[in-house]
mmCIF file of C-alpha atoms and ligand atoms in Angstrom:
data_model
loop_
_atom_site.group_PDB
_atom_site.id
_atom_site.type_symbol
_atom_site.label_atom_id
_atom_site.label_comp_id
_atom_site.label_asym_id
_atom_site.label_seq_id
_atom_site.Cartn_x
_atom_site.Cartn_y
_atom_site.Cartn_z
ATOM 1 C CA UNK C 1 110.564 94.008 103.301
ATOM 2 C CA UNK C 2 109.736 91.077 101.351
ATOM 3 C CA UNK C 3 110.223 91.219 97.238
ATOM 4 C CA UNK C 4 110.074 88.715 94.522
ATOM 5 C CA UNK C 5 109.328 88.170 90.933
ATOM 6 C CA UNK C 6 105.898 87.216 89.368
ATOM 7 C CA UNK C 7 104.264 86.172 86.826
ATOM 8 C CA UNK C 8 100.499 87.314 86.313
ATOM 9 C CA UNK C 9 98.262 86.175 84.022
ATOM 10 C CA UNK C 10 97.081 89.684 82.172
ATOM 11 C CA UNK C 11 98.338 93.550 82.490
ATOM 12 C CA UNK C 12 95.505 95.395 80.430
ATOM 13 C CA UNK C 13 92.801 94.814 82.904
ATOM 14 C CA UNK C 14 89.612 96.422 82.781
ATOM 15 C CA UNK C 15 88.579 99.006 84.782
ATOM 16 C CA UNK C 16 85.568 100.620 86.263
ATOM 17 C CA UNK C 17 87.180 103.656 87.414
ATOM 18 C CA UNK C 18 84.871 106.718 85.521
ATOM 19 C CA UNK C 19 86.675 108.121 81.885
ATOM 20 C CA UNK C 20 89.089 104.887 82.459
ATOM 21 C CA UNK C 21 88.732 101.658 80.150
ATOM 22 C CA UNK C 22 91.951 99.779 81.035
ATOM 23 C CA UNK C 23 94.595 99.740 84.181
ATOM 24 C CA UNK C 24 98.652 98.490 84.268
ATOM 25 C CA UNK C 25 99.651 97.731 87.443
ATOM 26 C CA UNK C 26 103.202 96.624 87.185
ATOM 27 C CA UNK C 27 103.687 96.190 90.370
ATOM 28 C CA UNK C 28 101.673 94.510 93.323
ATOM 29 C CA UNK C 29 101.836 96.406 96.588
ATOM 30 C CA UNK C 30 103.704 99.576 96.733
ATOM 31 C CA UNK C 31 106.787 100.480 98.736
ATOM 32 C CA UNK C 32 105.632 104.384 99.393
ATOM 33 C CA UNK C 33 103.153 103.220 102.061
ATOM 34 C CA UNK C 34 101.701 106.221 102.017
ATOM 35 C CA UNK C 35 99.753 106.174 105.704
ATOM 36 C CA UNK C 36 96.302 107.188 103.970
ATOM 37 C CA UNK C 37 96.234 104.512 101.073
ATOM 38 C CA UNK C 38 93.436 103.160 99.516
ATOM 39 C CA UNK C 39 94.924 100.067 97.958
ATOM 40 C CA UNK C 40 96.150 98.487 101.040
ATOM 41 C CA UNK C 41 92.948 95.905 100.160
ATOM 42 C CA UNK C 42 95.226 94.234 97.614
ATOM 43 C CA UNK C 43 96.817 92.097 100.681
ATOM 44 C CA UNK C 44 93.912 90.307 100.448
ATOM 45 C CA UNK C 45 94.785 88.785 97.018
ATOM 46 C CA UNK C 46 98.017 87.616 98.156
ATOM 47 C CA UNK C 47 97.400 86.752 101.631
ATOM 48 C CA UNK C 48 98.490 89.633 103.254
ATOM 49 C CA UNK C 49 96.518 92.117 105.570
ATOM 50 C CA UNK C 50 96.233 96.205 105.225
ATOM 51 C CA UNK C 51 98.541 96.733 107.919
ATOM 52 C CA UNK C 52 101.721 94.910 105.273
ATOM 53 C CA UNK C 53 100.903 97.367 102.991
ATOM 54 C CA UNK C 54 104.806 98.894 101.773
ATOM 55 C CA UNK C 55 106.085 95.801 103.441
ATOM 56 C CA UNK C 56 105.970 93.816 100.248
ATOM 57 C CA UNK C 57 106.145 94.143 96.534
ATOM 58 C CA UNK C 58 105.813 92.092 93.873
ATOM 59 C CA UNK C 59 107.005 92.787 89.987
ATOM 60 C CA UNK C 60 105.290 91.257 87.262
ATOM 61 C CA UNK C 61 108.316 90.392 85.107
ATOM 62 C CA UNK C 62 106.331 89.294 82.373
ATOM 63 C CA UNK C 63 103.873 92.471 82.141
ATOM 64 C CA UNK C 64 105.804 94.276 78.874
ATOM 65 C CA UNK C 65 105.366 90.433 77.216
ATOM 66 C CA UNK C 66 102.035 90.336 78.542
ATOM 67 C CA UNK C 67 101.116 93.897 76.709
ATOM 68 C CA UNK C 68 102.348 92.941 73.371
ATOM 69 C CA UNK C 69 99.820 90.239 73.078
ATOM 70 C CA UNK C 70 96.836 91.618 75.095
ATOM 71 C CA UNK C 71 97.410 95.472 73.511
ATOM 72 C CA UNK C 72 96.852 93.956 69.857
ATOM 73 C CA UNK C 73 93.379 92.514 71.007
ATOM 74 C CA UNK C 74 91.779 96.282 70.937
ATOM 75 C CA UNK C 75 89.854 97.463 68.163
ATOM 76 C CA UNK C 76 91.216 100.498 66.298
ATOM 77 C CA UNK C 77 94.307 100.905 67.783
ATOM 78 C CA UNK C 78 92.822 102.033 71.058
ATOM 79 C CA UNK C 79 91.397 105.014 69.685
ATOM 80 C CA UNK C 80 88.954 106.555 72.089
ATOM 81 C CA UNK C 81 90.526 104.265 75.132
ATOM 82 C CA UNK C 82 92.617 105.664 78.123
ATOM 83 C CA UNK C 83 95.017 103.674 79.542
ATOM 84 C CA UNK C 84 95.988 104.273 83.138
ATOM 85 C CA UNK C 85 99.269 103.233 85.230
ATOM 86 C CA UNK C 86 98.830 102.966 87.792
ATOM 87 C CA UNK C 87 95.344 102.485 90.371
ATOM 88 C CA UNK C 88 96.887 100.275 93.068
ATOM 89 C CA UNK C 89 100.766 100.663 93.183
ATOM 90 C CA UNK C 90 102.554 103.649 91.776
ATOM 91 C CA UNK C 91 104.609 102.745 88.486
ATOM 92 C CA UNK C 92 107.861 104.909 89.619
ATOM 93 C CA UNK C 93 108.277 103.189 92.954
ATOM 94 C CA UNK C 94 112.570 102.166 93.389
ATOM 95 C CA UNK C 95 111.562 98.538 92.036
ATOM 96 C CA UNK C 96 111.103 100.778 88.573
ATOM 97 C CA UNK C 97 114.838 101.877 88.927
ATOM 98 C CA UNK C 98 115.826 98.164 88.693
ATOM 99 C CA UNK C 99 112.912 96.091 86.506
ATOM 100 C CA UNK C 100 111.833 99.287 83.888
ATOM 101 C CA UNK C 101 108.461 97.435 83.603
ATOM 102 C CA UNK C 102 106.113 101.061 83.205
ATOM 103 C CA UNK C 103 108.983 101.947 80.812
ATOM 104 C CA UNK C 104 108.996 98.692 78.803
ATOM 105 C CA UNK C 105 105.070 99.137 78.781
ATOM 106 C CA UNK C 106 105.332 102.610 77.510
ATOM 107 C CA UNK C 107 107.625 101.563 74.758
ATOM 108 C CA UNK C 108 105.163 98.793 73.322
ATOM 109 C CA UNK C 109 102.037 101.022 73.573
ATOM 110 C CA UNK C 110 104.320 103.442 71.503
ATOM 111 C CA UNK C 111 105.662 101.692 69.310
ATOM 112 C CA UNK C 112 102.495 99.862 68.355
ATOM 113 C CA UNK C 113 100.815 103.668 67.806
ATOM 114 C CA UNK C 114 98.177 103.279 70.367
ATOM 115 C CA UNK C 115 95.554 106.159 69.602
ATOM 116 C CA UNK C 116 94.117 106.148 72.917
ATOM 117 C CA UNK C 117 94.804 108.277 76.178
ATOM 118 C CA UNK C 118 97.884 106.970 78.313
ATOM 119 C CA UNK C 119 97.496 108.737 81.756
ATOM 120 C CA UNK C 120 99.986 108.110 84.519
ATOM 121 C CA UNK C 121 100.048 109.130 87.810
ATOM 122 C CA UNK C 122 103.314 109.121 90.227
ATOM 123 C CA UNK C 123 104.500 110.528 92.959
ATOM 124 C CA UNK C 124 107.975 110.014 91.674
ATOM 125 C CA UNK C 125 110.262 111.998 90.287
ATOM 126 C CA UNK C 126 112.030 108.927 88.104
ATOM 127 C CA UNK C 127 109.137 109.910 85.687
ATOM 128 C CA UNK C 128 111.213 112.078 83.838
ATOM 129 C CA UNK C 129 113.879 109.381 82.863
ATOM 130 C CA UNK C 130 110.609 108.788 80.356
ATOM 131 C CA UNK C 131 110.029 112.004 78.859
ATOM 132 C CA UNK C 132 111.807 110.464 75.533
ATOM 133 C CA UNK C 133 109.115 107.791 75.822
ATOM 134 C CA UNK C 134 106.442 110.036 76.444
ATOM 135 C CA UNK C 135 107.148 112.376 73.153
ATOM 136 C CA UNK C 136 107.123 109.023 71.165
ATOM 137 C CA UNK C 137 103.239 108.599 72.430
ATOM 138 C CA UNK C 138 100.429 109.912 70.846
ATOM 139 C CA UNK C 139 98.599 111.276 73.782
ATOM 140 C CA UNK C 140 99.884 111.367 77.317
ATOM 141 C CA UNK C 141 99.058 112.860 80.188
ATOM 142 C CA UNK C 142 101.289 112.716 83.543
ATOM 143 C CA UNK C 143 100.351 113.640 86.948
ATOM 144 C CA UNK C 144 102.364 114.284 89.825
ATOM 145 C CA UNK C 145 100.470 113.790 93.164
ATOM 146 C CA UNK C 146 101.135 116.599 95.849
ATOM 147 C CA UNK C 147 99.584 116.842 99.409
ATOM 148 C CA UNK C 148 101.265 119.571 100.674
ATOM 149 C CA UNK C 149 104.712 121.756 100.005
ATOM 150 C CA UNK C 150 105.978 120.573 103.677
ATOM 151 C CA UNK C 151 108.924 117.662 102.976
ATOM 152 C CA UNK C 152 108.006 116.594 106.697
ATOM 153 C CA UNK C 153 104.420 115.964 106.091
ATOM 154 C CA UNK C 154 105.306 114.371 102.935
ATOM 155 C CA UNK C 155 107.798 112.020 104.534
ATOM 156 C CA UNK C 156 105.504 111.631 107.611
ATOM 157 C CA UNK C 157 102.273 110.530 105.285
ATOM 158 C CA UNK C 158 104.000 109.262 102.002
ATOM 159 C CA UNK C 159 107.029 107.824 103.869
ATOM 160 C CA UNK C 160 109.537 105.823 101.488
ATOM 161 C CA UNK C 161 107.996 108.506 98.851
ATOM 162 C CA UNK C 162 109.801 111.190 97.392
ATOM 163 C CA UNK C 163 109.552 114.626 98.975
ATOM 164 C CA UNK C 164 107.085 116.885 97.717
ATOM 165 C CA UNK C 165 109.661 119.700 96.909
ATOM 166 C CA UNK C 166 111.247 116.892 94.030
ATOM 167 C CA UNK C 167 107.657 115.890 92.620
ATOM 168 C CA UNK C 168 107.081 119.518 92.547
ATOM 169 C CA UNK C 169 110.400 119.983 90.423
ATOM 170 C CA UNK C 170 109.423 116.818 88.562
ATOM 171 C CA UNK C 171 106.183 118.853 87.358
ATOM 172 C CA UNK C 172 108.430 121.855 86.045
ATOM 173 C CA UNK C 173 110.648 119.560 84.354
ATOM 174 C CA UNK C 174 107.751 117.683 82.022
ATOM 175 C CA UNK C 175 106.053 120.903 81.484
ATOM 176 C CA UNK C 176 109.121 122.333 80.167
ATOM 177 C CA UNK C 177 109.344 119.510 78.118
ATOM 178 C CA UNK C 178 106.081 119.929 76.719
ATOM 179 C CA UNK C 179 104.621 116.912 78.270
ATOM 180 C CA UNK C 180 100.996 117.441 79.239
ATOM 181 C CA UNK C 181 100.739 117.416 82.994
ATOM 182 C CA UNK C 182 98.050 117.547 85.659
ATOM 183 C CA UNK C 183 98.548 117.941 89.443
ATOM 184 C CA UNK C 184 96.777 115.387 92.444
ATOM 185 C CA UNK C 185 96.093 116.539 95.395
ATOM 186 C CA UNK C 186 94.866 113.938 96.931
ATOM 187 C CA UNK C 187 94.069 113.483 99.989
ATOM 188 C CA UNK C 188 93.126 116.577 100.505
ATOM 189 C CA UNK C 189 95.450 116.634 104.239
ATOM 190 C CA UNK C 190 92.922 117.789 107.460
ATOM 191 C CA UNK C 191 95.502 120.660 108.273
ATOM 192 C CA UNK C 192 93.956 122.700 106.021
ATOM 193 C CA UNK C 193 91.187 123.452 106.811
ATOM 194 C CA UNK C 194 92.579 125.876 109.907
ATOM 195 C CA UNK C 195 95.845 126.512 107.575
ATOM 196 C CA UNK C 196 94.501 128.044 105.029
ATOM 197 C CA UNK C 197 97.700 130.019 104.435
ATOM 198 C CA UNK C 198 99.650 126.426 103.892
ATOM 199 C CA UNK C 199 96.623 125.253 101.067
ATOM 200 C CA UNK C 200 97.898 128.704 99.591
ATOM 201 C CA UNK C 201 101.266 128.060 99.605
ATOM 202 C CA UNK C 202 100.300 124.493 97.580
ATOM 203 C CA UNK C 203 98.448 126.620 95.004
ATOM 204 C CA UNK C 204 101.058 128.808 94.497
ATOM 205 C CA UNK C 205 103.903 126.044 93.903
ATOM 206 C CA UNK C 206 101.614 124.042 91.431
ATOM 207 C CA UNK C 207 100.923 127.301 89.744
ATOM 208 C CA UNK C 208 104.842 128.124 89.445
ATOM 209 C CA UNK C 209 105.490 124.778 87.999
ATOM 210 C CA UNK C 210 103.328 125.442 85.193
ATOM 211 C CA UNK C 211 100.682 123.207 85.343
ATOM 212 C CA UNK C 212 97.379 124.256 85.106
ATOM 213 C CA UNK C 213 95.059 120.787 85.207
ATOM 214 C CA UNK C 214 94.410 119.725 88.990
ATOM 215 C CA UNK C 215 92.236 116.692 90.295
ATOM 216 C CA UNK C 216 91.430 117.265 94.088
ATOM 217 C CA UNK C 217 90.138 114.322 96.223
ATOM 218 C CA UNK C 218 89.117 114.915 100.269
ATOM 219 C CA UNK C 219 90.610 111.952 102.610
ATOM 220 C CA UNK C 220 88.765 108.709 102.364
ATOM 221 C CA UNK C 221 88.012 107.384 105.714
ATOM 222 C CA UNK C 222 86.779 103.826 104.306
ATOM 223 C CA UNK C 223 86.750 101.194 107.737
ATOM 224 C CA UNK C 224 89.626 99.485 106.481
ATOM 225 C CA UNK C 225 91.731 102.300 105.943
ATOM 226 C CA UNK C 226 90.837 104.182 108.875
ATOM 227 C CA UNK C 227 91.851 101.236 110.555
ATOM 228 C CA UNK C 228 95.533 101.049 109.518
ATOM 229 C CA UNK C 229 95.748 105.092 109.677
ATOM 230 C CA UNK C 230 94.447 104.641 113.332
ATOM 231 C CA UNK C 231 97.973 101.998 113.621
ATOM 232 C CA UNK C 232 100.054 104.185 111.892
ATOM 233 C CA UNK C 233 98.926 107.342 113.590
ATOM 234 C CA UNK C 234 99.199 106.231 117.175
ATOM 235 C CA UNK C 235 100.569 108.242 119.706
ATOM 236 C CA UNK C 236 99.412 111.669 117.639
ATOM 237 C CA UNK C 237 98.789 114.178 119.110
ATOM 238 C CA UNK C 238 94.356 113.628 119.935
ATOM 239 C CA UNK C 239 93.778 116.970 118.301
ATOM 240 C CA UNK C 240 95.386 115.320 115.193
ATOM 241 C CA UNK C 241 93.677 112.744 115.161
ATOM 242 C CA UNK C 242 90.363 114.297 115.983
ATOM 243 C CA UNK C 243 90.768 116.552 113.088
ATOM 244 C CA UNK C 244 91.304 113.645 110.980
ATOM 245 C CA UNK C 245 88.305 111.688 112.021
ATOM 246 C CA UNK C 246 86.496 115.037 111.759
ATOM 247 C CA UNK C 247 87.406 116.079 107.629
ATOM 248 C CA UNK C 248 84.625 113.415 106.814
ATOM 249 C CA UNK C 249 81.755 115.616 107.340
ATOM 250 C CA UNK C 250 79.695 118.331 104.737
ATOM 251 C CA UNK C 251 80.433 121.465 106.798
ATOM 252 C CA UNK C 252 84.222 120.672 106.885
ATOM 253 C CA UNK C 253 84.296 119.824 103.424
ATOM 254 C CA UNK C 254 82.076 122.708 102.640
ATOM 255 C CA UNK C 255 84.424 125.171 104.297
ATOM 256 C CA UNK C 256 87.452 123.924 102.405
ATOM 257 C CA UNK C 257 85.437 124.147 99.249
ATOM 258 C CA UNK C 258 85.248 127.157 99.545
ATOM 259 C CA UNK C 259 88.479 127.829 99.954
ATOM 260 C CA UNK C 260 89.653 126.166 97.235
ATOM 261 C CA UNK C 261 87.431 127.408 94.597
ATOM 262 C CA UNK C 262 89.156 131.090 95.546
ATOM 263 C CA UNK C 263 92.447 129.639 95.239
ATOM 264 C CA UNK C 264 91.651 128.244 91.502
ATOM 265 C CA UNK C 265 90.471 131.290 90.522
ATOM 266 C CA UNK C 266 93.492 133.466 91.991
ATOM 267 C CA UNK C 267 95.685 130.918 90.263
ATOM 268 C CA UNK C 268 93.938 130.421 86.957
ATOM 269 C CA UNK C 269 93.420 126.839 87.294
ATOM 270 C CA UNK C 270 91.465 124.062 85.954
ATOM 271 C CA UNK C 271 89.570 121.576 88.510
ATOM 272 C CA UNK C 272 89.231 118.507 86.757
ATOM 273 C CA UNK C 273 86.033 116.833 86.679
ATOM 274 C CA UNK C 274 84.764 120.140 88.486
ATOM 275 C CA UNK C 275 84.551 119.047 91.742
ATOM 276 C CA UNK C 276 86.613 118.116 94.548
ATOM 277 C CA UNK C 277 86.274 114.198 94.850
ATOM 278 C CA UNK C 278 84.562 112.771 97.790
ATOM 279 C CA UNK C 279 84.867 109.234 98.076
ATOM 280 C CA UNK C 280 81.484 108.102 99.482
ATOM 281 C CA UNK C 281 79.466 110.475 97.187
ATOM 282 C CA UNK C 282 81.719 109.756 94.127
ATOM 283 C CA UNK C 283 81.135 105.870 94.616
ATOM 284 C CA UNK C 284 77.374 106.793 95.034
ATOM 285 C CA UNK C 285 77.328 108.765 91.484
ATOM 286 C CA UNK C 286 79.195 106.148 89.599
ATOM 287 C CA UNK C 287 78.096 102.399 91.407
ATOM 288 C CA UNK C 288 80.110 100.823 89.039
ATOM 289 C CA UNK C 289 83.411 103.230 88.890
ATOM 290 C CA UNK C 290 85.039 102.036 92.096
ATOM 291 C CA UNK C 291 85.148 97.631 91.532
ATOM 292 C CA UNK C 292 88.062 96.470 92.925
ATOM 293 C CA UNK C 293 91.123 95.506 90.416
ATOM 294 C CA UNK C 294 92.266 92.254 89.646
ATOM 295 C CA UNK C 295 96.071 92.480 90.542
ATOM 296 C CA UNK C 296 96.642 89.701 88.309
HETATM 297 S S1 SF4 G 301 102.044 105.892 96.175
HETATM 298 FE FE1 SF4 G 301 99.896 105.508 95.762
HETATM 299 S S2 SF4 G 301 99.726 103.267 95.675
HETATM 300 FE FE2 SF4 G 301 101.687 103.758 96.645
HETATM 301 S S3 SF4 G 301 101.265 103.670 98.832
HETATM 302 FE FE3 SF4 G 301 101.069 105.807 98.152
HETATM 303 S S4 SF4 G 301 98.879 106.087 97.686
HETATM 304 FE FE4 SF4 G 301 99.319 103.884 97.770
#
């Protein structure tokens, strides 16, 4: 595991990423190395390759100095903006317990009133060491990705993550706090389709936590990913695998559609953006949503 200390040369960065104006990445590279990631590109920008990816992180000590100048530059105080942390590293990784950069970020976009949307995504539960942050913000939305209510597909896909049973707890905790929260399930895990019973069982624990709000993305087989899952999976079982390489086409997607839009109903929920996110046809709708970040 390699680590060290940075310094980059902004922290609001622009971003293409549909009802998102600005990303803070704190951190470069994540230590989760979640199996399935999409932002194992970033080696690239640090000369590393996909298959490092949780082998090496990098904090950007000076991001929170960084913020107070850039966050001044925007008109209005933000208002109208979202802000998100984080698209390629998760802000609550265990670098977090140590550097509190998403926290010290938090504090200036409070304290300077920014009227905007800050929307953070984790699949940590040290997001609730914030919650006094997040009542001091004017509008905040956390989500709490969850792929499945198994803690040994969790740790097998998400593996230096926290289980899924804690994020699920961490969702109960904010919403009790009155913090506004949404759920991700994303990716949508290739078990499910013949398990329809475990997809249930996810429903049912989002619904008990309290939130209502869900984003749903299917797996993203891009080349470069399905290369390092094809690394990191090997020596699966081949129907595994096979169902993996398989949840890329309409009719599976179509049949777990279905199932899903029964399950929102049964639970009273809200699917965001009112679909369940495919990649390749996502990327096709919005051609300029999905640039990739600057990590510095
Ligand atoms: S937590 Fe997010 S950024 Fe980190 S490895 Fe997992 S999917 Fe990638």
């Amino acid at each position: 595991m390699e680590f060290k200390e940075v310094e980059a040369k902004s922290i609001l960065n622009p971003c293409g990423i549909p009802g998102i104006d600005y990303v803070i990445n704190p951190y470069i590279g994540c230590r989760f190395a979640c199996k399935y990631c999409y932002a194992s590109f970033m080696g690239r920008f640090v000369g590393k390759t996909i298959y490092d990816w949780g082998e090496y992180v990098y904090a950007k000590v000076n991001a929170p100095e960084l913020l107070n100048k850039e966050i001044k530059k925007l008109k209005n105080k933000g208002r109208g903006k979202e802000i998100f942390l984080s698209s390629v590293t998760d802000p609550y990784q265990q670098s977090e317990a140590k550097y509190k950069l998403t926290r010290q970020c938090l504090e200036i976009l409070a304290e300077y009133g920014f009227e905007g949307v800050v929307s953070i995504l984790t699949k940590s539960n040290m997001v609730t060491r914030d919650i006094d942050v997040f009542k001091k913000l004017k509008n905040v939305v956390v989500g709490l990705t969850v792929t499945s209510t198994d803690d040994k597909i969790s740790h097998y896909f998400e593996k230096n993550a926290p289980a899924v049973s804690v994020r699920l707890k961490a969702l109960k905790t904010l919403n009790e706090n009155k913090i506004k929260t949404y759920a991700f399930i994303g990716p949508l895990l290739p078990h499910f389709v013949a398990q329809t019973d475990e997809l249930e069982k996810l429903f049912k624990a989002l619904a008990e936590t309290g939130t209502k709000d869900i984003f749903i993305e299917h797996l993203n087989l891009a080349k470069y990913i399905r290369n390092r899952l094809s690394v990191e999976m090997k020596g699966e079982d081949k129907e595994v695998l096979e169902k993996f390489y398989s949840s890329q086409s309409k009719s599976y997607r179509q049949e777990l559609e279905e199932k899903i839009k029964k399950l929102i109903k049964k639970y009273k929920m809200h699917l965001l953006l009112d679909m369940v996110i495919f990649h390749k046809e996502f990327q096709e709708r919005h051609p300029h949503g999905q640039k990739n970040p600057k990590p510095f």
